[in-house]
XYZ file of C-alpha atoms in Angstrom:
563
model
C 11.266 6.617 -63.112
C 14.174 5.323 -61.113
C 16.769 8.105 -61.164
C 19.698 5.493 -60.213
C 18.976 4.304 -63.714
C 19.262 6.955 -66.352
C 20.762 6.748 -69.373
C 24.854 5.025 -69.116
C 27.707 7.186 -69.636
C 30.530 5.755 -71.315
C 33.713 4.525 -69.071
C 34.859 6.938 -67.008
C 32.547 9.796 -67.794
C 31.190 10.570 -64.487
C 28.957 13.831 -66.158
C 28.510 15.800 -68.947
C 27.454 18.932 -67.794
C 28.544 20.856 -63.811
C 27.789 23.599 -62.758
C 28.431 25.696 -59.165
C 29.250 28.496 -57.782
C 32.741 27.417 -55.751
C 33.118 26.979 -52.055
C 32.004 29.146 -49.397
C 35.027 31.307 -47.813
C 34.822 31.001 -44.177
C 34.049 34.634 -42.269
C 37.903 36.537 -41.689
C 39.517 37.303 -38.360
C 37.485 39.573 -36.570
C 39.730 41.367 -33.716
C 39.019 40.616 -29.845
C 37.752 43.905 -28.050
C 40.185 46.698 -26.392
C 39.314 45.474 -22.787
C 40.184 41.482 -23.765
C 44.021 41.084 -22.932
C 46.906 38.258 -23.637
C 49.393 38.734 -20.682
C 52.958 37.682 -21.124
C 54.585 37.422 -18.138
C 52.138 38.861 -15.721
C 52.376 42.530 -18.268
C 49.141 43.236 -21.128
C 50.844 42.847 -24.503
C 48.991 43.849 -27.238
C 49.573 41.291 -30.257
C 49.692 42.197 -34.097
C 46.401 40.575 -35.618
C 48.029 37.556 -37.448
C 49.729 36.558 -33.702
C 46.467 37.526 -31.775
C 44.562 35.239 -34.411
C 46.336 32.284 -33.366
C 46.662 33.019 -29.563
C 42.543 33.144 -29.545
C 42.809 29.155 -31.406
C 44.672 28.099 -28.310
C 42.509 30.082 -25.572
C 39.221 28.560 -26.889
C 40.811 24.754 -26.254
C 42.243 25.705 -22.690
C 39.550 23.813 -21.296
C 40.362 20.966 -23.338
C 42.681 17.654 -22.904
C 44.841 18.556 -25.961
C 46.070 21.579 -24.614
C 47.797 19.545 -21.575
C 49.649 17.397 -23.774
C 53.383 18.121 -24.320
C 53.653 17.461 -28.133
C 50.332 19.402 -28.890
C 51.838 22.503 -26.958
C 55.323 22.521 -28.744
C 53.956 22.298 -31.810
C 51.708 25.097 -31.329
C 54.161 27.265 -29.993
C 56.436 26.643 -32.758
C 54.229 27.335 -35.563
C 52.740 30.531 -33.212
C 56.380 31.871 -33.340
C 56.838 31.502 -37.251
C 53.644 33.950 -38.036
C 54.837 36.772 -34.964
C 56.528 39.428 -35.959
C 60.164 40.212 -34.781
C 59.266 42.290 -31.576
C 56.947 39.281 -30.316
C 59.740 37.466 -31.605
C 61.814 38.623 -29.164
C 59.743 39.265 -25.998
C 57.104 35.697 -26.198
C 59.571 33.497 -25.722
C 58.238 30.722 -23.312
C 54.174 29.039 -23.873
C 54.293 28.996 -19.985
C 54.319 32.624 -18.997
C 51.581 33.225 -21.848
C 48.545 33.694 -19.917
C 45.226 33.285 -22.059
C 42.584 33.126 -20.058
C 40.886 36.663 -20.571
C 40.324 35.345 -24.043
C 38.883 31.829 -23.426
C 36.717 33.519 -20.603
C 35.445 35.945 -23.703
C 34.784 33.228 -26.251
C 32.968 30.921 -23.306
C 30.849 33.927 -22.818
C 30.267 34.970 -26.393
C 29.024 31.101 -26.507
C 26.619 31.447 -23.370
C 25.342 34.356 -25.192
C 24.468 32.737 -28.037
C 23.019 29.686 -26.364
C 20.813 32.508 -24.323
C 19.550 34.468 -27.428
C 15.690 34.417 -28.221
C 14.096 32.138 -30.460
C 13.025 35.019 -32.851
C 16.972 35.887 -32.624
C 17.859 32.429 -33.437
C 15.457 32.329 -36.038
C 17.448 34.787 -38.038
C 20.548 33.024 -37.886
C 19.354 30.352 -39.129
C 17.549 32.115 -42.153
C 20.905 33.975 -43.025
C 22.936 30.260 -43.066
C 19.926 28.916 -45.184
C 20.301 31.468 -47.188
C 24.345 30.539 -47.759
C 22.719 27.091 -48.388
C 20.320 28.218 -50.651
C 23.587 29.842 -52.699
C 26.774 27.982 -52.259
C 25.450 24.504 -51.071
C 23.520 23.088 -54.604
C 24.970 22.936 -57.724
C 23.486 21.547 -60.755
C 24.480 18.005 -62.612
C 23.685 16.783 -66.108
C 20.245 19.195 -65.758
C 19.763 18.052 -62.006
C 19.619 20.151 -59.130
C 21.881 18.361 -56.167
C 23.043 18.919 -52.697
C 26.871 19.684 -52.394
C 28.152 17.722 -49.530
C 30.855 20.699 -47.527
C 30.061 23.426 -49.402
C 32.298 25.501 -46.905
C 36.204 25.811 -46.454
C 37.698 24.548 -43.136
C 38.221 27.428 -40.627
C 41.773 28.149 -39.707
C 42.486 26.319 -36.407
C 44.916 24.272 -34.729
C 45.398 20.832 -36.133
C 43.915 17.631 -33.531
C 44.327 14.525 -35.210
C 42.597 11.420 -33.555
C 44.771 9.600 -30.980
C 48.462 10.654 -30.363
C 49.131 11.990 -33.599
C 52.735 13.627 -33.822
C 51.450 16.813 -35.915
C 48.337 17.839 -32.916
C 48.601 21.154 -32.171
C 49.934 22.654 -35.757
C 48.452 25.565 -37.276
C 46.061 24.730 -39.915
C 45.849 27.676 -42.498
C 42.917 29.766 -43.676
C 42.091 28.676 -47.261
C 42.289 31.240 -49.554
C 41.195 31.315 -52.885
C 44.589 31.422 -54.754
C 44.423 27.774 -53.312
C 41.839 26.402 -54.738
C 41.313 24.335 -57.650
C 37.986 24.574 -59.459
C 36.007 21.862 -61.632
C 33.173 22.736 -63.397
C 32.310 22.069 -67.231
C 33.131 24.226 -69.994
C 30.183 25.442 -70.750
C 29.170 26.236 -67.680
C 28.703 29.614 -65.700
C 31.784 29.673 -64.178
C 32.118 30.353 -60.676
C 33.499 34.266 -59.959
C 36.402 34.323 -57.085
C 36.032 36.429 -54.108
C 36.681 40.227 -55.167
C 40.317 40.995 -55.797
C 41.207 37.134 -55.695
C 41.861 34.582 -57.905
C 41.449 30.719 -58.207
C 44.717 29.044 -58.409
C 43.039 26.602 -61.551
C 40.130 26.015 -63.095
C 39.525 22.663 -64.906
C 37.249 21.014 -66.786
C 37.409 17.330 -65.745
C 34.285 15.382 -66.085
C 36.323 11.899 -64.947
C 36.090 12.927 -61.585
C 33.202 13.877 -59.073
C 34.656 16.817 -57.070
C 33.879 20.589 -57.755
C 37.027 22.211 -55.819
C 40.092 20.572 -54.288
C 42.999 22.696 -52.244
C 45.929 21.067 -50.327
C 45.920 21.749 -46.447
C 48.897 22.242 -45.232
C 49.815 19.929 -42.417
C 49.442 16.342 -44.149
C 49.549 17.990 -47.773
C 46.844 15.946 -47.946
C 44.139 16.639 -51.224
C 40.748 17.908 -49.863
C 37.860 17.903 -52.293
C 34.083 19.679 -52.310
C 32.236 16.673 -52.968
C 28.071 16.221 -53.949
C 25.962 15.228 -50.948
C 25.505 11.259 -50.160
C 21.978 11.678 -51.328
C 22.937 12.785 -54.295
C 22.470 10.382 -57.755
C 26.063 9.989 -58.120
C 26.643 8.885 -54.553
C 23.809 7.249 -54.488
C 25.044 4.602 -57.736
C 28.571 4.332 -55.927
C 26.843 3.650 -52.902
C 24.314 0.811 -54.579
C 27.851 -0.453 -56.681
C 29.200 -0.754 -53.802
C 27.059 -3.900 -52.069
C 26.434 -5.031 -55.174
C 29.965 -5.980 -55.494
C 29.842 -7.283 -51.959
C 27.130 -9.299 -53.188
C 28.819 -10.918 -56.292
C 31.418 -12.281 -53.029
C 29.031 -14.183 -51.685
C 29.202 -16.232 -54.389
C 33.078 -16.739 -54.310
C 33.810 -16.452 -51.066
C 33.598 -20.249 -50.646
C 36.205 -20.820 -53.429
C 38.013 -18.111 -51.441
C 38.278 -19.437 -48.575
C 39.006 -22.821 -49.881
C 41.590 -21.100 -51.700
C 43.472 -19.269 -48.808
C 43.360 -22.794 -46.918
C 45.447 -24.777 -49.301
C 47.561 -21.813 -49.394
C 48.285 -21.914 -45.985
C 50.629 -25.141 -46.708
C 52.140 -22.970 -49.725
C 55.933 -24.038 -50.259
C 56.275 -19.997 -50.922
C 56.018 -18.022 -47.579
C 54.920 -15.138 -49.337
C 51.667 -17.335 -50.174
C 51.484 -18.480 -46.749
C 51.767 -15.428 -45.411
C 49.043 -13.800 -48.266
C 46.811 -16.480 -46.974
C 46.770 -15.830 -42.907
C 46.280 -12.305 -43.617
C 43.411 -13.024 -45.858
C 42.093 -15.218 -42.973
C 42.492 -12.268 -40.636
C 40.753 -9.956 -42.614
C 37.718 -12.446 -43.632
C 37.415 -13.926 -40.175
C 37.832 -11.169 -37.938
C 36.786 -8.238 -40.276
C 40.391 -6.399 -40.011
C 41.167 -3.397 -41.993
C 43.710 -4.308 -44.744
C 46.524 -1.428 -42.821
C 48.682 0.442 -45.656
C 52.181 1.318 -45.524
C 52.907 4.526 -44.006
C 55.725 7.469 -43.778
C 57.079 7.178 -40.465
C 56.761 9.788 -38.197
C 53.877 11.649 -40.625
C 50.827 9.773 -38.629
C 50.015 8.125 -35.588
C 51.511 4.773 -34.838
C 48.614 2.992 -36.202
C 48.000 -0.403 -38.291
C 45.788 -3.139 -40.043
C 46.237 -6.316 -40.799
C 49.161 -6.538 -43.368
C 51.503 -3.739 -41.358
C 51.063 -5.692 -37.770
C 54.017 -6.071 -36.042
C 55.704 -9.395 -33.832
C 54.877 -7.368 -30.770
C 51.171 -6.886 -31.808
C 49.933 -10.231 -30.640
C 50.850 -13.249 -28.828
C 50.384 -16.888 -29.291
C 48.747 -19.000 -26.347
C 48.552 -22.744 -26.826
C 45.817 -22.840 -24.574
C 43.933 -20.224 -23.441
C 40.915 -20.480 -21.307
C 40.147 -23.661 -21.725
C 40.817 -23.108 -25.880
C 43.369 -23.992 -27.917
C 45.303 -22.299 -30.428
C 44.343 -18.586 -29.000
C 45.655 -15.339 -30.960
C 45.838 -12.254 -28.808
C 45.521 -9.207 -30.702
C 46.308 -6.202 -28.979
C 46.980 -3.022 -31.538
C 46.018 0.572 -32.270
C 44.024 0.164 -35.556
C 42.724 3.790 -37.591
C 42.114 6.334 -35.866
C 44.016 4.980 -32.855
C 41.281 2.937 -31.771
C 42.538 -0.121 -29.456
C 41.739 -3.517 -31.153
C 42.479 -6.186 -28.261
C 40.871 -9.575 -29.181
C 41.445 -13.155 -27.942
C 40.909 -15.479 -31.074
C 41.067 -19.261 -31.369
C 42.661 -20.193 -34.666
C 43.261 -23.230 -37.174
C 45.801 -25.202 -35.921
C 47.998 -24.504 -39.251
C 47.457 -20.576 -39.401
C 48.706 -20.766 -35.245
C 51.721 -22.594 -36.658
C 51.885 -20.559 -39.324
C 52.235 -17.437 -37.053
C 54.653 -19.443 -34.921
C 57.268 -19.562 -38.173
C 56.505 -15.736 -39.443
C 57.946 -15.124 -36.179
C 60.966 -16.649 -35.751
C 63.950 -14.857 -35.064
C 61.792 -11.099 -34.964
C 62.285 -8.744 -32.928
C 58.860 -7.267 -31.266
C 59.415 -4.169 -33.994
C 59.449 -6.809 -37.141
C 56.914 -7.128 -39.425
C 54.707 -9.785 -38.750
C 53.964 -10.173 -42.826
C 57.405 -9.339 -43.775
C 57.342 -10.564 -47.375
C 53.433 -8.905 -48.040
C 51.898 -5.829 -48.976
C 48.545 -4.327 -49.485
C 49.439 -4.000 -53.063
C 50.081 -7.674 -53.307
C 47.319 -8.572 -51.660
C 44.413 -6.149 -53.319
C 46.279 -8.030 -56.838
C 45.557 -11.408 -55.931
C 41.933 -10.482 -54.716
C 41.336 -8.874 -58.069
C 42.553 -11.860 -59.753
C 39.913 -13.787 -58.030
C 36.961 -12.013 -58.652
C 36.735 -8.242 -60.547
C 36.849 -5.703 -58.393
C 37.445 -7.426 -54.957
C 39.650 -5.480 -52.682
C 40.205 -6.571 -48.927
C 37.910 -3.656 -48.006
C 35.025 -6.007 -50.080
C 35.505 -8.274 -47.038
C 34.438 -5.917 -44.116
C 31.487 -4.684 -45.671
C 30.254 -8.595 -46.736
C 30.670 -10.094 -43.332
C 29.332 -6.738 -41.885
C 26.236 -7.367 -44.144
C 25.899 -10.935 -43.959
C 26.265 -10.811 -39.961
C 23.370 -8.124 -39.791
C 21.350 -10.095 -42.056
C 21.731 -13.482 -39.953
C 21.381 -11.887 -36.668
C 18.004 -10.772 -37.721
C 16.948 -13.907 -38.542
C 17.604 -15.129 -35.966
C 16.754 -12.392 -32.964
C 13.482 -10.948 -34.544
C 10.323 -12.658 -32.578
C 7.553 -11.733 -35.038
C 5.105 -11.608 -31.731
C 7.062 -9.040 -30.179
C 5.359 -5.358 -30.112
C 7.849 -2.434 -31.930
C 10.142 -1.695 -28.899
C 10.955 -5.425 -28.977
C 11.565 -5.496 -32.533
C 13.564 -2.505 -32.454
C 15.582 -4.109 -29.082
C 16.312 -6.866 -31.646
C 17.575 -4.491 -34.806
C 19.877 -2.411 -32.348
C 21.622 -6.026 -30.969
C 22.310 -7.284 -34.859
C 23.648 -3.753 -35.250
C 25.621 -4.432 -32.023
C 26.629 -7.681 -33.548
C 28.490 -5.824 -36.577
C 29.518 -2.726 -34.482
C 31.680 -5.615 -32.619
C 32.798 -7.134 -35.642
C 34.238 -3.953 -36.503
C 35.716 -2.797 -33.735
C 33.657 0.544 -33.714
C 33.784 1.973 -30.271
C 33.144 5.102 -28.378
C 33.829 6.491 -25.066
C 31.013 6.266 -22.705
C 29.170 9.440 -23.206
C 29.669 12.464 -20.493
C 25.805 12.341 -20.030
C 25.646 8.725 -19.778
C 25.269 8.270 -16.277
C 22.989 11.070 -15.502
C 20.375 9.953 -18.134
C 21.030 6.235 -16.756
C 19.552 7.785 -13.455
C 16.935 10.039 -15.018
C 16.020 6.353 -17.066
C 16.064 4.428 -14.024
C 13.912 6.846 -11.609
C 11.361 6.637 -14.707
C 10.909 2.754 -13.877
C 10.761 3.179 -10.358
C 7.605 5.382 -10.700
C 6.322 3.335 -13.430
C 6.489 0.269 -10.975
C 5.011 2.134 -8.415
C 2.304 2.936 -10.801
C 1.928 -0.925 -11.683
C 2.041 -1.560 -8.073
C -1.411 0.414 -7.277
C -3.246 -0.553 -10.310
C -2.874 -3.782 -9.389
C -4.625 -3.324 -6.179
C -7.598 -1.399 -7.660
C -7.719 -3.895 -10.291
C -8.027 -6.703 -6.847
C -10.334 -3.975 -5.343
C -12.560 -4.257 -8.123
C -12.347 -7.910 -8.597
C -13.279 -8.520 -4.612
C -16.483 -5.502 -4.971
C -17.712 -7.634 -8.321
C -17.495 -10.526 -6.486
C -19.571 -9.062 -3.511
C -22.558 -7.017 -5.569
C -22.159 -9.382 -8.935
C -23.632 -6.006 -11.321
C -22.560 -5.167 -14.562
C -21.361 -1.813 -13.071
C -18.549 -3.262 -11.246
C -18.173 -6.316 -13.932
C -17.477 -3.122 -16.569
C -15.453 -1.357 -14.015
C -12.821 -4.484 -13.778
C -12.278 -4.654 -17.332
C -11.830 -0.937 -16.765
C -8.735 -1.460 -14.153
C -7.393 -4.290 -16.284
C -7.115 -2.220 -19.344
C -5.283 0.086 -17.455
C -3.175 -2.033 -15.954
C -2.011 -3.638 -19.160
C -1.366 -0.021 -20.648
C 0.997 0.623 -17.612
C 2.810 -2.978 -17.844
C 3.164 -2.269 -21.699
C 4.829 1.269 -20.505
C 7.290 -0.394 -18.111
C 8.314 -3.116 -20.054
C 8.804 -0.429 -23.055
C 11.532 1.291 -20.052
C 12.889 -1.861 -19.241
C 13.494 -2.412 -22.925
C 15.387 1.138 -23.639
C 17.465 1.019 -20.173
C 18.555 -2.720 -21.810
C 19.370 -0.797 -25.058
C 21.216 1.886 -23.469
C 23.369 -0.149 -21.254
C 24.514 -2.672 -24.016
C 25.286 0.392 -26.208
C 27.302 2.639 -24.475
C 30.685 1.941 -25.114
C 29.771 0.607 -29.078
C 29.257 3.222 -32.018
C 26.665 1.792 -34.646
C 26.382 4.887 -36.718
C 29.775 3.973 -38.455
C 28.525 0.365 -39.821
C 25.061 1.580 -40.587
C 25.886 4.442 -42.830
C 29.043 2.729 -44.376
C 29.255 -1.473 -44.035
C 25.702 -2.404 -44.212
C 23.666 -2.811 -47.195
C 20.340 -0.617 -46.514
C 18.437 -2.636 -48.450
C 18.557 -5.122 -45.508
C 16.758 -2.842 -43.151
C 14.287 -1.644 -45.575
C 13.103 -5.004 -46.158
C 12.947 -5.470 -42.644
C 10.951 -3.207 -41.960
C 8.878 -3.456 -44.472
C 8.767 -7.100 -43.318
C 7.008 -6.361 -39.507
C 5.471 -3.500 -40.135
C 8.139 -1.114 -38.696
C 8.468 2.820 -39.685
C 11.911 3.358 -41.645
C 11.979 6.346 -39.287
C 12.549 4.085 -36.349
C 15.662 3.117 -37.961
C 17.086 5.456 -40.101
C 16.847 9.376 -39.089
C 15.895 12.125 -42.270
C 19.879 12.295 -43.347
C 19.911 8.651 -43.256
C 17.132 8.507 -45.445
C 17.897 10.599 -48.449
C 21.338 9.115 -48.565
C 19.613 5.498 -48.783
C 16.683 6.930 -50.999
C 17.994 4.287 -53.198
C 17.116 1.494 -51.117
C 14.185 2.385 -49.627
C 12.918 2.761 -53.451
C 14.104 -0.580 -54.365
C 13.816 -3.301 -51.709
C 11.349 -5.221 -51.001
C 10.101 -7.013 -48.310
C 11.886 -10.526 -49.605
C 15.367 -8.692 -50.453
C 17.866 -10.886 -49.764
C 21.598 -10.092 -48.985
C-alpha cells in the first residue's frame, strides 16, 4: 500500500504520536597540545580555554578568503575580546600582532593524518558515527520508524554568511542544552538531557513537524531538527507541493490575461502589482521580502528592486524595449539579464521611475504581502513562489520534448536530460563558480579522446588491411576476420563519441548548478516518466539520496505522466 496515502488527519494535525531521543550534542573543546603556541607579539602566550577555543576557529580559516576581508576580521576580533578574560583583555589588543599559524599548521596536519589513516582505521570511524546514527538520527512517527534530517547541533564556529554579509566573522555559540526546545508527544518516552543539564522546554505540539528548535545567536534566527526528505511527511509536502503547481497550469492563462489588463490600471499600485507579477512569471524571479537594514546582505527579488537595479534601453541589439537587470538576488548571487519587454510594461517602468533616485524603490507602492494576497485570491494557495517552480517544471518538461531523439544510445539521451536541466538551471539563475578541479579534469578528459582517436585511427587501417587481404585470397577466414575489425571499430567509435559527449556536458555545465532545481523546482515525476519512457536507469539521473527523497514519484508515475 501507498504510504503517501494513509489514513487523513484532521486540519492541522500533522501526527498523533512522536517519539525521539533529542539532538546529538556536538563533541566539547578539546585543548591544543603543550608544544602548539598562539604568539602575541612575537612572545608564546598561553590563552585561558574559552579564548584559546576561539583563536583555533580563526587559525583553521587562515588559509581561507574570509579571513582577508576587513569586516570578517573586526568582527571576529570583537566578539574574541568579549569571551577573554581581563589579563588577555589587557595584553591582545591588536588582530595583527596575533600570530596563529602554529595552530592552523596543527589542525592541517591532524587533517593529513586522518586522510592517511588505514582503511581498517577508517572503518571504525565510520562504525562509531553509524552507531550515533543508529541512536540519535531515527525517531519514530505515528508507529513508523523515520530518518531525522540534522540530527546533530551546529558546532561552535565563526559565522560566514554567503556573499558580503555584514555579520561574517561573528562567533557562533556552542548549543547547549538549556537552549533547546523539545517536541515530542505526551505519551511518549521522553528524551533524557545530557547529565547535569536541562532542556530549556519541552512541548507537546503535534501542529508542527520539528522535534527540537534553539535560537542561534547571530540572526536570532529559529533553527529546527526536522524528519529526513524521504521521510512520509516530507514526502506529502513535497507531492502537495507540484500538485499545487499543477492546479496553475490551469489558471495561469486567466493570470496572465489578468496582469495584462492590469497593466493599464488607473491605480498604480495595480500597475505596479501587475509588472512585478510579469517579472516573476516571465523571468522566474524570486518574489524578494522586506528586510532589516543592516541585519543581511544587500540582497533583493523582484518586489524590493531598486531604480538603480536596471536600466531601460529603447533599443538594444537590434531589440526593442530591452530591460537590463543587473542585481544581487539570495544568497548574493549576481542576476544580470538583458530582457525585451511589452511595450506597456517598458512604459510602465519608465513612469515607476520618475523623479527616483537610484536608491528608490522601484515598486514603491507594493509589497510581498500584497502581492502573495492577490495571488491567493486568484487561485487557493498560489504564492509567487508557485510561479518558479511551474515554469521550472513546465520548461523541463518542454525541453524534453523537444531535445530527446528516441534513436539516440543512453549517453545521448542523458546529453539531452542534462541540457533541459540546463534550460531551468538558467531560468533560475542557479550558478556556481567554476570548480578548482575543473581544468585539470578538462585535460585529463581531453587526453582521454586523443588516445581514443588514436585508437580509431589504427583500427581503421586494420579494418582496410583486412578489407584489401579479403579482396586478394577471397576465404571465409579473412571474410570473418573483417567483420572482426569492423566490430571493433564500431565499439571504439561508440567509446569516443561517448567522450565527446561528456567533454560537451562538462563544458556547458561548469559555471551552472542543477542540483538546486532538481531537488527543489522540478516535479520528479517528470523524470521518472522519462525514464521509464526510453528505457533509462533512474540511477542515471537521480543518485541514492535523490531517490528516497522522490520515493514518492518513482512509485507513482508512469511512463505517460504529464506535467
Amino acid at each position: 500500500c501507498f504510504r503517501w496515502e494513509e489514513e487523513k488527519k484532521e486540519d492541522g494535525v500533522k501526527w498523533m504520536q512522536l517519539e525521539h531521543r533529542g539532538p546529538y550534542f556536538v563533541p566539547l573543546y578539546e585543548p591544543l597540545p603543550e608544544d602548539v603556541q598562539f604568539y602575541y607579539d612575537g612572545k608564546p602566550m598561553k590563552l585561558s580555554l574559552a579564548t584559546e577555543e576561539i583563536a583555533t576557529f580563526y587559525a583553521k580559516m587562515l588559509d581561507h578568503e574570509y579571513t582577508t576581508k576587513e569586516i570578517f576580521q573586526n568582527n571576529f576580533f570583537h566578539d574574541w575580546r568579549k569571551e577573554m578574560t581581563s589579563e588577555e583583555q589587557e595584553i591582545i589588543q591588536d588582530l595583527d600582532k596575533c600570530d596563529f599559524r602554529e595552530i592552523h599548521k596543527y589542525f592541517v596536519d591532524k587533517n593529513e593524518a586522518r586522510k592517511a589513516l588505514s582503511k581498517e582505521e577508517k572503518q571504525k570511524l565510520k562504525e562509531e558515527a553509524d552507531k550515533i546514527q543508529e541512536e540519535y538520527g531515527y525517531c519514530v512517527l505515528d508507529g513508523h520508524r523515520e530518518k531525522i534530517g540534522n540530527f546533530k547541533t551546529e558546532p561552535p564556529g565563526l559565522f560566514r554568511g554567503r556573499g558580503e554579509h555584514p555579520k561574517m566573522g561573528m562567533l557562533k555559540k556552542r548549543i547547549m542544552p538549556e537552549d533547546v526546545i523539545i517536541n515530542c508527544s505526551r505519551d511518549s518516552k521522553i528524551p533524557e538531557p545530557p547529565e547535569g543539564h536541562k532542556w530549556k522546554e519541552v512541548r507537546f505540539d503535534n501542529t508542527v513537524t520539528w522535534l527540537a528548535s534553539w535560537t542561534e545567536n547571530i540572526q536570532n534566527t529559529l533553527k529546527y531538527i526536522m524528519l529526513n526528505p524521504s521521510s512520509k511527511l516530507k514526502g506529502e509536502k513535497d507531492w502537495e507541493k507540484y500538485e499545487v503547481a499543477r492546479r496553475l497550469k490551469d489558471v495561469v492563462h486567466t493570470i496572465r490575461a489578468q496582469y495584462r489588463k492590469d497593466w493599464e490600471s488607473k491605480e498604480i499600485k495595480k500597475r505596479q502589482r501587475a509588472v512585478a507579477l510579469y517579472f516573476i512569471d516571465k523571468l522566474a524571479l524570486r518574489a524578494g521580502n522586506e528586510k532589516e537594514e543592516g541585519e543581511t546582505a544587500d540582497t533583493v527579488g523582484c518586489c524590493s528592486l531598486r531604480v538603480e537595479h536596471i536600466q531601460l534601453h529603447p533599443r538594444l541589439d537590434g531589440q526593442e524595449h530591452v530591460v537590463e537587470f543587473d542585481f544581487l538576488g539570495k544568497d548574493s548571487i549576481r542576476y544580470y539579464n538583458r530582457v525585451s519587454v511589452e511595450k506597456p510594461v517598458f512604459k510602465n517602468l519608465k513612469l515607476f521611475m520618475k523623479n527616483k533616485d537610484p536608491t528608490d524603490d522601484l515598486f514603491d507602492q507594493l509589497t510581498t504581502t500584497f502581492l502573495n494576497k492577490h495571488l491567493q485570491h486568484l487561485m487557493d494557495g498560489l504564492t509567487a513562489k508557485v510561479f518558479r517552480t511551474y515554469n521550472a517544471s513546465i520548461t523541463l518538461q518542454e525541453q524534453l520534448k523537444a531535445l530527446t531523439n528516441p534513436e539516440d544510445n543512453v549517453a545521448g539521451k542523458l546529453l539531452s536530460y542534462n541540457r533541459a536541466n540546463r534550460a531551468v538551471a538558467i531560468l533560475c539563475n542557479h550558478q556556481r563558480s567554476i570548480p578548482k578541479t575543473f581544468a585539470r579534469s578538462m585535460q585529463v578528459l581531453q587526453e582521454k579522446i586523443d588516445a581514443k582517436k588514436k585508437q580509431v585511427e589504427e583500427a581503421q587501417e586494420e579494418v582496410k588491411k583486412a578489407e584489401d587481404e579479403f579482396n586478394e585470397t577471397k576465404d571465409a577466414k579473412a571474410e570473418a576476420n573483417v567483420e572482426k575489425k569492423k566490430k571493433l571499430l564500431k565499439r571504439l567509435e561508440e567509446q569516443l563519441a561517448k567522450l565527446n559527449v561528456q567533454a560537451t556536458d562538462k563544458e556547458e555545465n561548469k559555471q551552472i548548478a542543477l542540483g538546486t532545481s532538481k531537488l527543489n523546482y522540478l516535479d520528479p515525476r517528470i523524470s521518472v516518466a522519462w525514464c521509464k519512457k526510453f528505457g533509462i536507469p533512474i540511477e542515471r539521473i537521480y543518485n541514492k539520496t535523490q531517490r528516497e527523497k522522490f520515493a514518492w514519484a518513482i512509485d507513482m508515475a508512469g511512463e505517460d505522466f504529464e506535467f
